[in-house]
mmCIF file with all atom_site columns, C-alpha atoms in Angstrom:
data_model
loop_
_atom_site.group_PDB
_atom_site.id
_atom_site.type_symbol
_atom_site.label_atom_id
_atom_site.label_alt_id
_atom_site.label_comp_id
_atom_site.label_asym_id
_atom_site.label_entity_id
_atom_site.label_seq_id
_atom_site.pdbx_PDB_ins_code
_atom_site.Cartn_x
_atom_site.Cartn_y
_atom_site.Cartn_z
_atom_site.occupancy
_atom_site.B_iso_or_equiv
_atom_site.pdbx_formal_charge
_atom_site.auth_seq_id
_atom_site.auth_comp_id
_atom_site.auth_asym_id
_atom_site.auth_atom_id
_atom_site.pdbx_PDB_model_num
ATOM 1   C CA . MET O 1 1   ? 33.866  -46.309 -55.005 1.00 27.00 ? 2   MET O CA 1
ATOM 2   C CA . VAL O 1 2   ? 35.794  -43.626 -53.129 1.00 30.00 ? 3   VAL O CA 1
ATOM 3   C CA . ALA O 1 3   ? 34.680  -41.129 -55.731 1.00 32.00 ? 4   ALA O CA 1
ATOM 4   C CA . LEU O 1 4   ? 30.992  -41.775 -55.070 1.00 31.00 ? 5   LEU O CA 1
ATOM 5   C CA . PRO O 1 5   ? 30.809  -39.838 -51.755 1.00 37.00 ? 6   PRO O CA 1
ATOM 6   C CA . ILE O 1 6   ? 32.872  -37.060 -53.302 1.00 36.00 ? 7   ILE O CA 1
ATOM 7   C CA . GLN O 1 7   ? 30.462  -36.883 -56.241 1.00 37.00 ? 8   GLN O CA 1
ATOM 8   C CA . PHE O 1 8   ? 27.493  -36.769 -53.881 1.00 40.00 ? 9   PHE O CA 1
ATOM 9   C CA . ARG O 1 9   ? 29.157  -34.017 -51.839 1.00 46.00 ? 10  ARG O CA 1
ATOM 10  C CA . ARG O 1 10  ? 29.871  -32.079 -55.016 1.00 49.00 ? 11  ARG O CA 1
ATOM 11  C CA . LEU O 1 11  ? 26.248  -32.541 -56.161 1.00 48.00 ? 12  LEU O CA 1
ATOM 12  C CA . PHE O 1 12  ? 25.021  -31.485 -52.717 1.00 49.00 ? 13  PHE O CA 1
ATOM 13  C CA . ASN O 1 13  ? 27.299  -28.429 -52.702 1.00 56.00 ? 14  ASN O CA 1
ATOM 14  C CA . ASP O 1 14  ? 26.079  -27.464 -56.195 1.00 63.00 ? 15  ASP O CA 1
ATOM 15  C CA . ILE O 1 15  ? 22.432  -27.755 -55.092 1.00 66.00 ? 16  ILE O CA 1
ATOM 16  C CA . VAL O 1 16  ? 23.075  -25.710 -51.970 1.00 61.00 ? 17  VAL O CA 1
ATOM 17  C CA . TYR O 1 17  ? 25.077  -23.126 -53.930 1.00 64.00 ? 18  TYR O CA 1
ATOM 18  C CA . ASN O 1 18  ? 22.326  -22.793 -56.541 1.00 71.00 ? 19  ASN O CA 1
ATOM 19  C CA . PHE O 1 19  ? 19.647  -22.481 -53.854 1.00 71.00 ? 20  PHE O CA 1
ATOM 20  C CA . VAL O 1 20  ? 21.634  -19.884 -51.912 1.00 68.00 ? 21  VAL O CA 1
ATOM 21  C CA . ASN O 1 21  ? 22.346  -17.927 -55.085 1.00 70.00 ? 22  ASN O CA 1
ATOM 22  C CA . MET O 1 22  ? 18.680  -17.994 -56.061 1.00 76.00 ? 23  MET O CA 1
ATOM 23  C CA . PHE O 1 23  ? 17.559  -17.032 -52.538 1.00 70.00 ? 24  PHE O CA 1
ATOM 24  C CA . MET O 1 24  ? 20.048  -14.188 -52.218 1.00 71.00 ? 25  MET O CA 1
ATOM 25  C CA . SER O 1 25  ? 19.046  -12.717 -55.586 1.00 74.00 ? 26  SER O CA 1
ATOM 26  C CA . THR O 1 26  ? 15.351  -12.373 -54.680 1.00 77.00 ? 27  THR O CA 1
ATOM 27  C CA . THR O 1 27  ? 13.952  -8.965  -53.775 1.00 80.00 ? 28  THR O CA 1
ATOM 28  C CA . GLY O 1 28  ? 12.749  -10.225 -50.407 1.00 79.00 ? 29  GLY O CA 1
ATOM 29  C CA . PHE O 1 29  ? 16.181  -11.362 -49.218 1.00 76.00 ? 30  PHE O CA 1
ATOM 30  C CA . LEU O 1 30  ? 16.922  -8.240  -47.180 1.00 79.00 ? 31  LEU O CA 1
ATOM 31  C CA . ALA O 1 31  ? 13.440  -8.313  -45.638 1.00 83.00 ? 32  ALA O CA 1
ATOM 32  C CA . ALA O 1 32  ? 13.943  -12.011 -44.828 1.00 80.00 ? 33  ALA O CA 1
ATOM 33  C CA . LEU O 1 33  ? 17.170  -11.157 -43.012 1.00 76.00 ? 34  LEU O CA 1
ATOM 34  C CA . GLN O 1 34  ? 15.555  -8.283  -41.145 1.00 81.00 ? 35  GLN O CA 1
ATOM 35  C CA . ASN O 1 35  ? 12.560  -10.391 -40.128 1.00 83.00 ? 36  ASN O CA 1
ATOM 36  C CA . PHE O 1 36  ? 14.560  -13.524 -39.413 1.00 78.00 ? 37  PHE O CA 1
ATOM 37  C CA . PRO O 1 37  ? 13.037  -15.383 -36.435 1.00 81.00 ? 38  PRO O CA 1
ATOM 38  C CA . LYS O 1 38  ? 16.060  -15.082 -34.146 1.00 79.00 ? 39  LYS O CA 1
ATOM 39  C CA . ASP O 1 39  ? 14.500  -17.183 -31.380 1.00 76.00 ? 40  ASP O CA 1
ATOM 40  C CA . THR O 1 40  ? 14.603  -20.215 -33.691 1.00 79.00 ? 41  THR O CA 1
ATOM 41  C CA . ILE O 1 41  ? 18.401  -20.304 -33.726 1.00 80.00 ? 42  ILE O CA 1
ATOM 42  C CA . ASN O 1 42  ? 19.539  -23.352 -31.783 1.00 83.00 ? 43  ASN O CA 1
ATOM 43  C CA . ASP O 1 43  ? 22.772  -25.099 -30.775 1.00 85.00 ? 44  ASP O CA 1
ATOM 44  C CA . GLU O 1 44  ? 22.819  -27.119 -33.992 1.00 85.00 ? 45  GLU O CA 1
ATOM 45  C CA . VAL O 1 45  ? 22.735  -24.043 -36.227 1.00 81.00 ? 46  VAL O CA 1
ATOM 46  C CA . VAL O 1 46  ? 25.521  -22.366 -34.241 1.00 83.00 ? 47  VAL O CA 1
ATOM 47  C CA . GLU O 1 47  ? 27.494  -25.607 -34.332 1.00 85.00 ? 48  GLU O CA 1
ATOM 48  C CA . LEU O 1 48  ? 27.135  -25.724 -38.123 1.00 83.00 ? 49  LEU O CA 1
ATOM 49  C CA . LEU O 1 49  ? 28.293  -22.089 -38.340 1.00 80.00 ? 50  LEU O CA 1
ATOM 50  C CA . GLU O 1 50  ? 31.281  -22.669 -36.028 1.00 84.00 ? 51  GLU O CA 1
ATOM 51  C CA . PRO O 1 51  ? 33.707  -23.944 -38.721 1.00 83.00 ? 52  PRO O CA 1
ATOM 52  C CA . TYR O 1 52  ? 33.057  -20.816 -40.782 1.00 79.00 ? 53  TYR O CA 1
ATOM 53  C CA . LEU O 1 53  ? 33.289  -18.474 -37.826 1.00 81.00 ? 54  LEU O CA 1
ATOM 54  C CA . ILE O 1 54  ? 36.761  -19.760 -36.876 1.00 83.00 ? 55  ILE O CA 1
ATOM 55  C CA . MET O 1 55  ? 38.208  -19.665 -40.408 1.00 84.00 ? 56  MET O CA 1
ATOM 56  C CA . LYS O 1 56  ? 41.137  -17.265 -40.827 1.00 85.00 ? 57  LYS O CA 1
ATOM 57  C CA . ASP O 1 57  ? 39.716  -15.593 -43.893 1.00 83.00 ? 58  ASP O CA 1
ATOM 58  C CA . TYR O 1 58  ? 36.174  -15.238 -42.407 1.00 79.00 ? 59  TYR O CA 1
ATOM 59  C CA . ASN O 1 59  ? 36.762  -11.709 -41.149 1.00 82.00 ? 60  ASN O CA 1
ATOM 60  C CA . MET O 1 60  ? 35.648  -8.191  -41.947 1.00 84.00 ? 61  MET O CA 1
ATOM 61  C CA . GLU O 1 61  ? 38.828  -7.117  -43.758 1.00 85.00 ? 62  GLU O CA 1
ATOM 62  C CA . THR O 1 62  ? 38.628  -9.984  -46.213 1.00 83.00 ? 63  THR O CA 1
ATOM 63  C CA . ALA O 1 63  ? 34.882  -9.588  -46.654 1.00 80.00 ? 64  ALA O CA 1
ATOM 64  C CA . LYS O 1 64  ? 35.193  -5.845  -47.322 1.00 84.00 ? 65  LYS O CA 1
ATOM 65  C CA . ARG O 1 65  ? 37.878  -6.535  -49.930 1.00 83.00 ? 66  ARG O CA 1
ATOM 66  C CA . VAL O 1 66  ? 35.627  -9.044  -51.687 1.00 80.00 ? 67  VAL O CA 1
ATOM 67  C CA . CYS O 1 67  ? 32.325  -7.136  -51.507 1.00 78.00 ? 68  CYS O CA 1
ATOM 68  C CA . GLY O 1 68  ? 30.515  -4.802  -49.119 1.00 75.00 ? 69  GLY O CA 1
ATOM 69  C CA . ASP O 1 69  ? 27.427  -7.051  -49.228 1.00 76.00 ? 70  ASP O CA 1
ATOM 70  C CA . VAL O 1 70  ? 29.503  -10.035 -48.168 1.00 76.00 ? 71  VAL O CA 1
ATOM 71  C CA . ALA O 1 71  ? 30.812  -7.971  -45.254 1.00 81.00 ? 72  ALA O CA 1
ATOM 72  C CA . GLY O 1 72  ? 27.213  -7.270  -44.238 1.00 81.00 ? 73  GLY O CA 1
ATOM 73  C CA . LEU O 1 73  ? 26.329  -10.984 -44.367 1.00 80.00 ? 74  LEU O CA 1
ATOM 74  C CA . LEU O 1 74  ? 29.467  -11.854 -42.396 1.00 81.00 ? 75  LEU O CA 1
ATOM 75  C CA . SER O 1 75  ? 28.535  -9.309  -39.755 1.00 84.00 ? 76  SER O CA 1
ATOM 76  C CA . TRP O 1 76  ? 24.985  -10.647 -39.669 1.00 82.00 ? 77  TRP O CA 1
ATOM 77  C CA . THR O 1 77  ? 26.065  -14.296 -39.222 1.00 82.00 ? 78  THR O CA 1
ATOM 78  C CA . LYS O 1 78  ? 28.512  -13.399 -36.450 1.00 85.00 ? 79  LYS O CA 1
ATOM 79  C CA . SER O 1 79  ? 25.873  -11.258 -34.791 1.00 85.00 ? 80  SER O CA 1
ATOM 80  C CA . MET O 1 80  ? 23.313  -14.086 -34.941 1.00 84.00 ? 81  MET O CA 1
ATOM 81  C CA . ALA O 1 81  ? 25.791  -16.515 -33.347 1.00 85.00 ? 82  ALA O CA 1
ATOM 82  C CA . PHE O 1 82  ? 26.579  -13.944 -30.638 1.00 87.00 ? 83  PHE O CA 1
ATOM 83  C CA . PHE O 1 83  ? 22.855  -13.270 -30.206 1.00 86.00 ? 84  PHE O CA 1
ATOM 84  C CA . PHE O 1 84  ? 22.234  -16.990 -29.688 1.00 86.00 ? 85  PHE O CA 1
ATOM 85  C CA . GLY O 1 85  ? 24.747  -17.059 -26.836 1.00 86.00 ? 86  GLY O CA 1
ATOM 86  C CA . ILE O 1 86  ? 22.964  -14.215 -25.109 1.00 88.00 ? 87  ILE O CA 1
ATOM 87  C CA . ASN O 1 87  ? 19.527  -15.462 -26.069 1.00 84.00 ? 88  ASN O CA 1
ATOM 88  C CA . LYS O 1 88  ? 20.207  -18.802 -24.348 1.00 86.00 ? 89  LYS O CA 1
ATOM 89  C CA . GLU O 1 89  ? 20.034  -16.876 -21.095 1.00 87.00 ? 90  GLU O CA 1
ATOM 90  C CA . VAL O 1 90  ? 17.175  -14.636 -22.207 1.00 85.00 ? 91  VAL O CA 1
ATOM 91  C CA . LEU O 1 91  ? 14.838  -17.336 -23.571 1.00 83.00 ? 92  LEU O CA 1
ATOM 92  C CA . PRO O 1 92  ? 14.119  -18.868 -20.136 1.00 89.00 ? 93  PRO O CA 1
ATOM 93  C CA . LEU O 1 93  ? 13.448  -15.354 -18.878 1.00 91.00 ? 94  LEU O CA 1
ATOM 94  C CA . LYS O 1 94  ? 11.122  -14.702 -21.824 1.00 89.00 ? 95  LYS O CA 1
ATOM 95  C CA . TYR O 1 95  ? 9.355   -17.979 -21.124 1.00 91.00 ? 96  TYR O CA 1
ATOM 96  C CA . ASN O 1 96  ? 9.048   -17.095 -17.452 1.00 95.00 ? 97  ASN O CA 1
ATOM 97  C CA . LEU O 1 97  ? 7.768   -13.649 -18.430 1.00 95.00 ? 98  LEU O CA 1
ATOM 98  C CA . ALA O 1 98  ? 5.127   -15.228 -20.657 1.00 95.00 ? 99  ALA O CA 1
ATOM 99  C CA . VAL O 1 99  ? 4.112   -17.580 -17.832 1.00 96.00 ? 100 VAL O CA 1
ATOM 100 C CA . GLN O 1 100 ? 3.962   -14.690 -15.364 1.00 97.00 ? 101 GLN O CA 1
ATOM 101 C CA . GLU O 1 101 ? 1.982   -12.559 -17.819 1.00 97.00 ? 102 GLU O CA 1
ATOM 102 C CA . ALA O 1 102 ? -0.476  -15.431 -18.247 1.00 96.00 ? 103 ALA O CA 1
ATOM 103 C CA . ARG O 1 103 ? -0.738  -15.732 -14.463 1.00 97.00 ? 104 ARG O CA 1
ATOM 104 C CA . LEU O 1 104 ? -1.193  -11.977 -14.246 1.00 97.00 ? 105 LEU O CA 1
ATOM 105 C CA . ALA O 1 105 ? -3.955  -12.113 -16.853 1.00 96.00 ? 106 ALA O CA 1
ATOM 106 C CA . VAL O 1 106 ? -5.718  -14.839 -14.856 1.00 96.00 ? 107 VAL O CA 1
ATOM 107 C CA . ALA O 1 107 ? -5.206  -12.899 -11.623 1.00 96.00 ? 108 ALA O CA 1
ATOM 108 C CA . MET O 1 108 ? -6.487  -9.693  -13.227 1.00 97.00 ? 109 MET O CA 1
ATOM 109 C CA . LYS O 1 109 ? -9.531  -11.564 -14.507 1.00 96.00 ? 110 LYS O CA 1
ATOM 110 C CA . GLU O 1 110 ? -10.135 -12.931 -11.005 1.00 96.00 ? 111 GLU O CA 1
ATOM 111 C CA . LEU O 1 111 ? -9.552  -9.476  -9.542  1.00 96.00 ? 112 LEU O CA 1
ATOM 112 C CA . LYS O 1 112 ? -12.074 -7.976  -11.951 1.00 97.00 ? 113 LYS O CA 1
ATOM 113 C CA . SER O 1 113 ? -14.560 -10.691 -11.017 1.00 96.00 ? 114 SER O CA 1
ATOM 114 C CA . VAL O 1 114 ? -13.966 -10.144 -7.297  1.00 96.00 ? 115 VAL O CA 1
ATOM 115 C CA . GLU O 1 115 ? -14.197 -6.366  -7.715  1.00 97.00 ? 116 GLU O CA 1
ATOM 116 C CA . GLN O 1 116 ? -17.492 -6.811  -9.556  1.00 96.00 ? 117 GLN O CA 1
ATOM 117 C CA . GLU O 1 117 ? -18.724 -9.096  -6.791  1.00 96.00 ? 118 GLU O CA 1
ATOM 118 C CA . LEU O 1 118 ? -17.572 -6.526  -4.220  1.00 96.00 ? 119 LEU O CA 1
ATOM 119 C CA . GLN O 1 119 ? -19.415 -3.786  -6.099  1.00 97.00 ? 120 GLN O CA 1
ATOM 120 C CA . ASP O 1 120 ? -22.556 -5.945  -6.177  1.00 96.00 ? 121 ASP O CA 1
ATOM 121 C CA . LYS O 1 121 ? -22.245 -6.600  -2.438  1.00 96.00 ? 122 LYS O CA 1
ATOM 122 C CA . GLU O 1 122 ? -21.691 -2.893  -1.743  1.00 96.00 ? 123 GLU O CA 1
ATOM 123 C CA . ASN O 1 123 ? -24.798 -2.096  -3.776  1.00 96.00 ? 124 ASN O CA 1
ATOM 124 C CA . ASP O 1 124 ? -26.711 -4.736  -1.818  1.00 96.00 ? 125 ASP O CA 1
ATOM 125 C CA . LEU O 1 125 ? -25.344 -3.254  1.414   1.00 96.00 ? 126 LEU O CA 1
ATOM 126 C CA . LYS O 1 126 ? -26.477 0.234   0.374   1.00 96.00 ? 127 LYS O CA 1
ATOM 127 C CA . SER O 1 127 ? -29.926 -1.143  -0.395  1.00 96.00 ? 128 SER O CA 1
ATOM 128 C CA . VAL O 1 128 ? -30.103 -2.983  2.929   1.00 96.00 ? 129 VAL O CA 1
ATOM 129 C CA . LYS O 1 129 ? -28.818 0.126   4.778   1.00 96.00 ? 130 LYS O CA 1
ATOM 130 C CA . ALA O 1 130 ? -31.522 2.192   3.093   1.00 95.00 ? 131 ALA O CA 1
ATOM 131 C CA . GLN O 1 131 ? -34.128 -0.379  4.155   1.00 96.00 ? 132 GLN O CA 1
ATOM 132 C CA . TYR O 1 132 ? -32.663 -0.430  7.671   1.00 96.00 ? 133 TYR O CA 1
ATOM 133 C CA . GLU O 1 133 ? -32.702 3.366   7.941   1.00 96.00 ? 134 GLU O CA 1
ATOM 134 C CA . SER O 1 134 ? -36.257 3.418   6.610   1.00 96.00 ? 135 SER O CA 1
ATOM 135 C CA . ALA O 1 135 ? -37.271 0.763   9.148   1.00 95.00 ? 136 ALA O CA 1
ATOM 136 C CA . ILE O 1 136 ? -35.553 2.704   11.979  1.00 96.00 ? 137 ILE O CA 1
ATOM 137 C CA . ALA O 1 137 ? -37.292 5.923   10.896  1.00 95.00 ? 138 ALA O CA 1
ATOM 138 C CA . ASN O 1 138 ? -40.608 4.066   10.731  1.00 96.00 ? 139 ASN O CA 1
ATOM 139 C CA . LYS O 1 139 ? -39.924 2.530   14.171  1.00 95.00 ? 140 LYS O CA 1
ATOM 140 C CA . GLU O 1 140 ? -39.161 5.971   15.629  1.00 96.00 ? 141 GLU O CA 1
ATOM 141 C CA . LYS O 1 141 ? -42.311 7.380   14.021  1.00 96.00 ? 142 LYS O CA 1
ATOM 142 C CA . LEU O 1 142 ? -44.371 4.505   15.419  1.00 95.00 ? 143 LEU O CA 1
ATOM 143 C CA . ALA O 1 143 ? -42.719 4.897   18.840  1.00 95.00 ? 144 ALA O CA 1
ATOM 144 C CA . GLU O 1 144 ? -43.615 8.625   18.818  1.00 96.00 ? 145 GLU O CA 1
ATOM 145 C CA . GLU O 1 145 ? -47.167 7.825   17.739  1.00 95.00 ? 146 GLU O CA 1
ATOM 146 C CA . ALA O 1 146 ? -47.366 5.169   20.479  1.00 94.00 ? 147 ALA O CA 1
ATOM 147 C CA . ALA O 1 147 ? -46.117 7.700   23.053  1.00 95.00 ? 148 ALA O CA 1
ATOM 148 C CA . VAL O 1 148 ? -48.743 10.212  21.889  1.00 95.00 ? 149 VAL O CA 1
ATOM 149 C CA . CYS O 1 149 ? -51.365 7.477   22.051  1.00 94.00 ? 150 CYS O CA 1
ATOM 150 C CA . ARG O 1 150 ? -50.253 6.490   25.600  1.00 95.00 ? 151 ARG O CA 1
ATOM 151 C CA . ARG O 1 151 ? -50.468 10.107  26.717  1.00 95.00 ? 152 ARG O CA 1
ATOM 152 C CA . LYS O 1 152 ? -53.962 10.351  25.224  1.00 94.00 ? 153 LYS O CA 1
ATOM 153 C CA . MET O 1 153 ? -54.955 7.066   26.879  1.00 94.00 ? 154 MET O CA 1
ATOM 154 C CA . SER O 1 154 ? -53.511 8.254   30.173  1.00 93.00 ? 155 SER O CA 1
ATOM 155 C CA . ARG O 1 155 ? -55.476 11.506  29.938  1.00 93.00 ? 156 ARG O CA 1
ATOM 156 C CA . ALA O 1 156 ? -58.567 9.604   28.912  1.00 90.00 ? 157 ALA O CA 1
ATOM 157 C CA . SER O 1 157 ? -58.096 7.208   31.833  1.00 89.00 ? 158 SER O CA 1
ATOM 158 C CA . MET O 1 158 ? -57.646 10.116  34.224  1.00 88.00 ? 159 MET O CA 1
ATOM 159 C CA . LEU O 1 159 ? -60.761 11.759  32.762  1.00 86.00 ? 160 LEU O CA 1
ATOM 160 C CA . ILE O 1 160 ? -62.725 8.547   33.097  1.00 84.00 ? 161 ILE O CA 1
ATOM 161 C CA . THR O 1 161 ? -61.574 8.152   36.698  1.00 84.00 ? 162 THR O CA 1
ATOM 162 C CA . GLU O 1 162 ? -62.487 11.740  37.460  1.00 82.00 ? 163 GLU O CA 1
ATOM 163 C CA . LEU O 1 163 ? -65.797 11.405  35.655  1.00 80.00 ? 164 LEU O CA 1
ATOM 164 C CA . ALA O 1 164 ? -66.626 8.078   37.359  1.00 78.00 ? 165 ALA O CA 1
ATOM 165 C CA . GLY O 1 165 ? -67.500 9.906   40.550  1.00 77.00 ? 166 GLY O CA 1
ATOM 166 C CA . GLU O 1 166 ? -69.512 12.398  38.512  1.00 80.00 ? 167 GLU O CA 1
ATOM 167 C CA . TYR O 1 167 ? -71.323 9.524   36.782  1.00 78.00 ? 168 TYR O CA 1
ATOM 168 C CA . LYS O 1 168 ? -72.434 8.144   40.127  1.00 80.00 ? 169 LYS O CA 1
ATOM 169 C CA . ARG O 1 169 ? -73.469 11.593  41.257  1.00 82.00 ? 170 ARG O CA 1
ATOM 170 C CA . TRP O 1 170 ? -75.337 12.219  37.998  1.00 83.00 ? 171 TRP O CA 1
ATOM 171 C CA . THR O 1 171 ? -77.011 8.839   38.216  1.00 84.00 ? 172 THR O CA 1
ATOM 172 C CA . ASP O 1 172 ? -78.051 9.519   41.796  1.00 84.00 ? 173 ASP O CA 1
ATOM 173 C CA . GLU O 1 173 ? -79.221 13.011  40.893  1.00 85.00 ? 174 GLU O CA 1
ATOM 174 C CA . SER O 1 174 ? -81.130 11.639  37.945  1.00 85.00 ? 175 SER O CA 1
ATOM 175 C CA . LYS O 1 175 ? -82.862 9.090   40.188  1.00 86.00 ? 176 LYS O CA 1
ATOM 176 C CA . GLN O 1 176 ? -83.551 11.785  42.715  1.00 87.00 ? 177 GLN O CA 1
ATOM 177 C CA . GLN O 1 177 ? -85.022 14.020  40.029  1.00 84.00 ? 178 GLN O CA 1
ATOM 178 C CA . ARG O 1 178 ? -87.301 11.247  38.819  1.00 84.00 ? 179 ARG O CA 1
ATOM 179 C CA . THR O 1 179 ? -88.388 10.571  42.280  1.00 84.00 ? 180 THR O CA 1
ATOM 180 C CA . ASP O 1 180 ? -88.987 14.271  42.823  1.00 78.00 ? 181 ASP O CA 1
ATOM 181 C CA . GLN O 1 181 ? -90.894 14.451  39.577  1.00 78.00 ? 182 GLN O CA 1
ATOM 182 C CA . LYS O 1 182 ? -93.124 11.587  40.608  1.00 76.00 ? 183 LYS O CA 1
ATOM 183 C CA . VAL O 1 183 ? -93.727 13.192  43.877  1.00 75.00 ? 184 VAL O CA 1
ATOM 184 C CA . MET O 1 184 ? -94.515 16.425  42.130  1.00 75.00 ? 185 MET O CA 1
ATOM 185 C CA . TRP O 1 185 ? -96.902 14.731  39.843  1.00 71.00 ? 186 TRP O CA 1
ATOM 186 C CA . MET O 1 186 ? -98.579 13.096  42.611  1.00 71.00 ? 187 MET O CA 1
ATOM 187 C CA . GLU O 1 187 ? -99.168 16.195  44.527  1.00 61.00 ? 188 GLU O CA 1
#
């Protein structure tokens, strides 16, 4: 009964060993390491690596003696664990950056909308100013024409006043001439 867990552990270790061997022998292994999603490393992964990282023989000298490739993997695993420690502080900053960039995008969209609205209003203002200036010019033209008309009316009124006396005189003279004509006819 005690041997059962040991057998399962041995079976598990053999499966893991075979999988790791198969994975490491593929042509895409180096690319997988280079493109490893570092932000997915979490406390659990680092905790599982911890026993290996503190082993006496898990060092560069031993790894270089065994194989240069093993030294590279050792360096990579230590670097990933170190990266996680730093990344714990950076991830909240990255998240905050993403939030701020999203807010900036929204603000820039609003700014663009407001700038477009401002441009539309400025165009409307230019149009209204043009109408206003046209109306003022028309008003000034009409005021000048009205002044000319008043001057003409004033002259005409003065002429009528001056000619009113002449009208009476002409009317009287005309009556006098008719009377004189009648008298002349009668004679």
